[in-house]
Amino acid sequence: MEVSFTDMEIQIWSVHWIAMGSLAIALAVSIFSVWVGFRLSNGVYNSGESNIIAKIAVTVFNLCVAYFLLFWWAYMEWHINGVANAFAELKATGTTISPNAQMHLDASDPAAPLTLAPNPIQGLFILSILVIQLFQTWMTKK
């Protein structure tokens, strides 16, 4: 079986993988920020002299990082759905798309809007990170 790609499909795939590279860098920064949040929370927990301003600052930082993770997941899904929409539009013009493009189209929701609502696993993951960080920030060491 010979697979043939049109110029437009190759351009769609190129844009997709360029964006995925950028998203990988954003994920690395987010993971680093989660680690920094754990370090800050641990520092507040281990310090018996942390004042309320430090606790509020660490809490705000950790909540912002959680928001950035939610936005990263939302943008990733929105981008993948957008690529699927590009393949759907290309197919609607009568152009034959490759089997890989068809698989991508079948596995996505091309009409889905951007939403920050996580799926259950993502929600539990972020919630567990926040529970650990916020409990370390606000609990006193015994």
CSV table of C-alpha atoms in Angstrom, one decimal, residues 27-135:
chain,number,residue,atom,x,y,z
A,27,LEU,CA,5.1,21.4,29.8
A,28,ALA,CA,8.7,21.3,31.0
A,29,VAL,CA,8.3,24.8,32.4
A,30,SER,CA,5.0,23.7,34.1
A,31,ILE,CA,6.6,20.7,35.7
A,32,PHE,CA,9.5,22.8,36.9
A,33,SER,CA,7.0,25.3,38.4
A,34,VAL,CA,5.2,22.4,40.2
A,35,TRP,CA,8.5,21.4,41.7
A,36,VAL,CA,9.3,25.0,42.8
A,37,GLY,CA,5.8,25.0,44.4
A,38,PHE,CA,6.6,21.9,46.3
A,39,ARG,CA,9.9,23.4,47.4
A,40,LEU,CA,8.2,26.6,48.5
A,41,SER,CA,5.5,24.7,50.4
A,42,ASN,CA,8.0,22.5,52.1
A,43,GLY,CA,10.1,25.6,53.0
A,44,VAL,CA,7.1,27.2,54.7
A,45,TYR,CA,6.2,24.0,56.4
A,46,ASN,CA,9.7,23.4,57.8
A,47,SER,CA,10.1,27.0,58.9
A,48,GLY,CA,8.3,27.8,62.2
A,49,GLU,CA,8.6,31.5,61.5
A,50,SER,CA,6.7,31.8,58.2
A,51,ASN,CA,4.3,34.8,58.3
A,52,ILE,CA,0.9,35.1,56.7
A,53,ILE,CA,2.2,37.1,53.8
A,54,ALA,CA,4.7,34.3,52.8
A,55,LYS,CA,1.9,31.7,53.1
A,56,ILE,CA,-0.4,33.8,50.9
A,57,ALA,CA,2.3,34.3,48.3
A,58,VAL,CA,3.1,30.6,48.2
A,59,THR,CA,-0.6,29.8,47.9
A,60,VAL,CA,-1.1,32.2,45.1
A,61,PHE,CA,2.0,30.8,43.3
A,62,ASN,CA,0.7,27.3,43.6
A,63,LEU,CA,-2.8,28.2,42.4
A,64,CYS,CA,-1.4,30.0,39.4
A,65,VAL,CA,0.7,27.0,38.5
A,66,ALA,CA,-2.4,24.8,38.7
A,67,TYR,CA,-4.2,27.2,36.4
A,68,PHE,CA,-1.3,27.1,33.9
A,69,LEU,CA,-1.4,23.3,33.9
A,70,LEU,CA,-5.2,23.4,33.2
A,71,PHE,CA,-4.6,25.9,30.4
A,72,TRP,CA,-1.8,23.7,29.0
A,73,TRP,CA,-4.0,20.7,28.9
A,74,ALA,CA,-6.9,22.7,27.4
A,75,TYR,CA,-4.7,24.3,24.7
A,76,MET,CA,-3.2,20.9,23.9
A,77,GLU,CA,-6.6,19.3,23.3
A,78,TRP,CA,-7.8,22.4,21.4
A,79,HIS,CA,-4.8,22.3,19.2
A,80,ILE,CA,-5.2,18.6,18.4
A,81,ASN,CA,-8.9,19.2,17.7
A,82,GLY,CA,-8.0,22.1,15.5
A,83,VAL,CA,-5.6,20.0,13.4
A,84,ALA,CA,-8.4,17.4,13.1
A,85,ASN,CA,-10.7,20.2,11.9
A,86,ALA,CA,-8.1,21.2,9.3
A,87,PHE,CA,-8.1,17.6,8.1
A,88,ALA,CA,-11.9,17.5,8.0
A,89,GLU,CA,-12.0,20.7,5.9
A,90,LEU,CA,-9.4,19.3,3.6
A,91,LYS,CA,-11.4,16.1,3.2
A,92,ALA,CA,-14.6,18.2,2.6
A,93,THR,CA,-13.0,19.8,-0.4
A,94,GLY,CA,-12.7,16.4,-2.0
A,95,THR,CA,-9.0,15.9,-1.3
A,96,THR,CA,-8.0,12.5,-0.2
A,97,ILE,CA,-6.3,12.5,3.1
A,98,SER,CA,-3.8,9.8,4.4
A,99,PRO,CA,-4.8,7.0,6.8
A,100,ASN,CA,-2.8,8.8,9.6
A,101,ALA,CA,-4.8,12.0,9.0
A,102,GLN,CA,-8.0,10.0,9.0
A,103,MET,CA,-7.0,8.3,12.3
A,104,HIS,CA,-6.3,11.7,13.8
A,105,LEU,CA,-9.7,13.0,12.6
A,106,ASP,CA,-11.5,9.9,14.0
A,107,ALA,CA,-9.9,10.2,17.4
A,108,SER,CA,-10.6,13.9,17.8
A,109,ASP,CA,-13.5,16.3,18.2
A,110,PRO,CA,-13.0,18.9,15.5
A,111,ALA,CA,-15.8,21.2,16.6
A,112,ALA,CA,-14.9,21.2,20.3
A,113,PRO,CA,-14.3,24.7,21.8
A,114,LEU,CA,-11.5,25.5,24.1
A,115,THR,CA,-12.4,24.6,27.7
A,116,LEU,CA,-10.4,24.6,30.9
A,117,ALA,CA,-12.5,21.8,32.4
A,118,PRO,CA,-10.2,18.9,33.0
A,119,ASN,CA,-11.0,15.3,32.5
A,120,PRO,CA,-11.4,13.3,35.7
A,121,ILE,CA,-7.8,12.0,35.8
A,122,GLN,CA,-6.3,15.5,35.1
A,123,GLY,CA,-8.6,17.0,37.8
A,124,LEU,CA,-7.5,14.4,40.4
A,125,PHE,CA,-3.9,14.9,39.5
A,126,ILE,CA,-4.1,18.7,39.9
A,127,LEU,CA,-6.2,18.4,43.0
A,128,SER,CA,-3.7,16.0,44.6
A,129,ILE,CA,-0.8,18.4,43.8
A,130,LEU,CA,-2.7,21.3,45.3
A,131,VAL,CA,-3.8,19.3,48.4
A,132,ILE,CA,-0.1,18.4,49.2
A,133,GLN,CA,1.1,21.9,48.5
A,134,LEU,CA,-1.6,23.8,50.4
A,135,PHE,CA,-1.6,21.5,53.4
